[in-house]
XYZ file of C-alpha atoms in Angstrom:
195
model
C 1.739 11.354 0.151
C 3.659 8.462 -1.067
C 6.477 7.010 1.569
C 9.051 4.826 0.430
C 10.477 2.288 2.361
C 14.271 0.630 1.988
C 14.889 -2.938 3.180
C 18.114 -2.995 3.961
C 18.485 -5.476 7.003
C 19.294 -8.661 5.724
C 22.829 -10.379 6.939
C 23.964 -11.110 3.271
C 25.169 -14.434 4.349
C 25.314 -15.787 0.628
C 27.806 -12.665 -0.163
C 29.796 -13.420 3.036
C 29.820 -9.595 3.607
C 27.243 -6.596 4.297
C 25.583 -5.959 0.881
C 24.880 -2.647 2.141
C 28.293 -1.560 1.666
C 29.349 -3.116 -1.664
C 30.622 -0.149 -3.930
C 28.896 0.719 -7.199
C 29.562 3.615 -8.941
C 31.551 4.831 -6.490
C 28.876 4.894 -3.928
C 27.656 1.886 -1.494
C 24.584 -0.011 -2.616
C 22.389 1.482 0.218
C 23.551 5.247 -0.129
C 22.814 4.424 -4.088
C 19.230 3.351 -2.667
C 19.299 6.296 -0.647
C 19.780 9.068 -2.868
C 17.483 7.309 -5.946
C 14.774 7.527 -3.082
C 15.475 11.165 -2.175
C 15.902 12.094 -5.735
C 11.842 10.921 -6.297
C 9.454 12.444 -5.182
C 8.445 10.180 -2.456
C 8.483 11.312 1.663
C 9.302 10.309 3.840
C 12.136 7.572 3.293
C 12.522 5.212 5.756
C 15.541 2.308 6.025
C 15.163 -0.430 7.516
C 18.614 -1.832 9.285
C 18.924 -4.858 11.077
C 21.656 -7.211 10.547
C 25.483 -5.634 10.462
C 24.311 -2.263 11.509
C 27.750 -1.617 13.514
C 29.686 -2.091 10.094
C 27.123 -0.070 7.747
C 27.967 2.866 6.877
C 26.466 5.531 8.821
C 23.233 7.226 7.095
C 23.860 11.054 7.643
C 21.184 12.411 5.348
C 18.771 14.632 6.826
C 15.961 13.542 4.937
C 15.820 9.580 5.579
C 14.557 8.198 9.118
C 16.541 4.535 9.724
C 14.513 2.456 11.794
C 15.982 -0.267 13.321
C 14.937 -4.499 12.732
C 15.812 -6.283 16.518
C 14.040 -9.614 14.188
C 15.957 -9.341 10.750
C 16.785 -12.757 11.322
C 13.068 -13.596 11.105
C 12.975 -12.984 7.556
C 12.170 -9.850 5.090
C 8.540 -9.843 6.441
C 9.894 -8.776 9.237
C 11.413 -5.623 7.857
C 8.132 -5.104 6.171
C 5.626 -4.941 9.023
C 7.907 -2.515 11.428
C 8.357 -0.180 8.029
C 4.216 -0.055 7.319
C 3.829 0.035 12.211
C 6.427 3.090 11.575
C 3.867 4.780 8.914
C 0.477 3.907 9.378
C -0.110 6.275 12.510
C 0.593 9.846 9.504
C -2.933 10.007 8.017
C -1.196 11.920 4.941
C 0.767 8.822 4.060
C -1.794 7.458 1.754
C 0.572 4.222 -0.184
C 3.959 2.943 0.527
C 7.250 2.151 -2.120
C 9.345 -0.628 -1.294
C 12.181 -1.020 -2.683
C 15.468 -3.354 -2.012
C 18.803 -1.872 -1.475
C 20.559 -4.445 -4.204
C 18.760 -3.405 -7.302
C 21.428 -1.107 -8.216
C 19.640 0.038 -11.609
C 16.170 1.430 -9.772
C 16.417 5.154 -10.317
C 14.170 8.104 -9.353
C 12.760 7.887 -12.958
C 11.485 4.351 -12.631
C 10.019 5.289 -9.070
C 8.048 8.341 -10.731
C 7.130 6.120 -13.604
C 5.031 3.701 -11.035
C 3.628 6.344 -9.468
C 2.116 8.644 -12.730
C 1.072 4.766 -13.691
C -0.726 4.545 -10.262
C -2.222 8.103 -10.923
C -3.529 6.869 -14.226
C -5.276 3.499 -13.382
C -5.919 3.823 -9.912
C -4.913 0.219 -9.569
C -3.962 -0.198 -5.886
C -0.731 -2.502 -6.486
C 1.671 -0.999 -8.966
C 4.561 -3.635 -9.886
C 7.520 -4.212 -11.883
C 8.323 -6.777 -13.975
C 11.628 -8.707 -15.686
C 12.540 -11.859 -16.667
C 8.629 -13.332 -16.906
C 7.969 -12.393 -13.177
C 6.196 -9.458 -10.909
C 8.493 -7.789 -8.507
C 9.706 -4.917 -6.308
C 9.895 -2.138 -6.808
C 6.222 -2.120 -5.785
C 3.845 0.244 -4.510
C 1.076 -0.527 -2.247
C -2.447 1.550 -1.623
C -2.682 2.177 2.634
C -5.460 -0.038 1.911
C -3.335 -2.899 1.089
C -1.254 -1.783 5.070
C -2.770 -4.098 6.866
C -2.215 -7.208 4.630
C 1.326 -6.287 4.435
C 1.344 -6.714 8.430
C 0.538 -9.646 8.395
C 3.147 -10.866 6.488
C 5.768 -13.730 8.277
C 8.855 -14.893 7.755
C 10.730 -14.775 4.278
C 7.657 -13.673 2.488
C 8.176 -10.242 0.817
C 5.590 -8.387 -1.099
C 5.169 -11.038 -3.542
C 3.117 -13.170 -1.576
C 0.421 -10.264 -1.803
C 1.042 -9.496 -5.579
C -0.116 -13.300 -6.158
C -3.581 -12.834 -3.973
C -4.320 -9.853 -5.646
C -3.728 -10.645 -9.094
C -6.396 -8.475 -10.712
C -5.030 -5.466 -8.729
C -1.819 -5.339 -9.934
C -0.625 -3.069 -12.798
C 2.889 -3.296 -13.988
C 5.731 -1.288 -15.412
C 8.766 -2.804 -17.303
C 12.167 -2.886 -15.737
C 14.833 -4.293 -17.565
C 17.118 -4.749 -15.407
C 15.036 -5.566 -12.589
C 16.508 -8.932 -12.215
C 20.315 -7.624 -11.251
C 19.904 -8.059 -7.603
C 23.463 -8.712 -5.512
C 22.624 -11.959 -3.738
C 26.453 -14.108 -3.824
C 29.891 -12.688 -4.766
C 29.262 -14.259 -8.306
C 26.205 -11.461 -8.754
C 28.733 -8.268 -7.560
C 31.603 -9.385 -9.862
C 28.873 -9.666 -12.945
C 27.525 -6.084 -11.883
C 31.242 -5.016 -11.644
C 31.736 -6.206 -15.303
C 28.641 -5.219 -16.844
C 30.844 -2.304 -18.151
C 28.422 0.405 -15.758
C 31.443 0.356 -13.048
């Protein structure tokens, strides 16, 4: 059983304004993240909130557990380690997706995709990559859990895809790279003629 894991509790203070609830397709970037994760076939799915949580929108799907980061301010690591403590305990839970909430163009496809390729190599780090570089969405082998809680601070799962270098498989993502980081990112999204 494969869970999949949202980060989603970062304050966004380069945007100036929850992330979360930026409109894409008529849908907020996290309920986008949301239903791409339901839509796989990944359980559970688990979002991690932390910073704005009285102004995101409300997650009212049956199907997704929010979990709740008191240290968001710590960095993404943070997020991380409670996502893999809220897991590790189900015995059936035998790897982990994480995925962002502000990669608008990750679909249920591109999910599936890393996990046939994980199927097929039995590599225990399957990556994406864009723009010359190894990134999330990323799947990690429970055998990979405990690095992951060690993490600190900013560092995300990238710190672990450059230690383990020779276990990494990847899977192109073209538009892996459109991540909503400043006001400057949305409007580009917004005229990328996909609004």
């Amino acid at each position: 059983m494969t869970a999949l894991i949202i980060l989603a509790a970062g304050a966004s203070s380069r945007l100036g304004q929850p992330k979360q609830n930026l409109l894409f397709q008529h849908k907020t970037l996290l309920n986008r993240a949301i239903e791409t994760g339901l839509a796989s076939t990944c359980r559970p799915v688990i979002v991690v909130l932390g910073a704005n949580t009285d102004v995101i929108e409300a997650i009212d799907q049956d199907d997704v557990k929010a979990i709740y980061n008191n240290d968001w301010n710590e960095g993404m690591a943070s997020s991380i380690r409670l996502a893999i403590k809220e897991i590790e305990s189900d015995n059936k839970i035998d790897q982990a997706f994480i995925m962002l909430c502000d990669q608008p163009f990750v679909t249920a496809a591109l999910i599936d995709t890393l996990l046939q390729k994980q199927k097929e190599t039995g590599k225990p780090i399957i990556a994406c990559t864009y723009n010359n570089t190894i990134g999330v969405p990323v799947l990690f082998n429970r055998a990979l859990f405990a690095e992951l809680l060690l993490l600190k601070g900013h560092d995300g799962a990238k710190k672990i895809l450059q230690t383990h270098q020779h276990d990494v498989i990847t899977v192109p993502f073209e538009h892996g790279s459109i991540d909503i980081d400043t006001k400057e990112d949305y409007t580009r999204l917004l005229k990328s003629g996909s609004e």
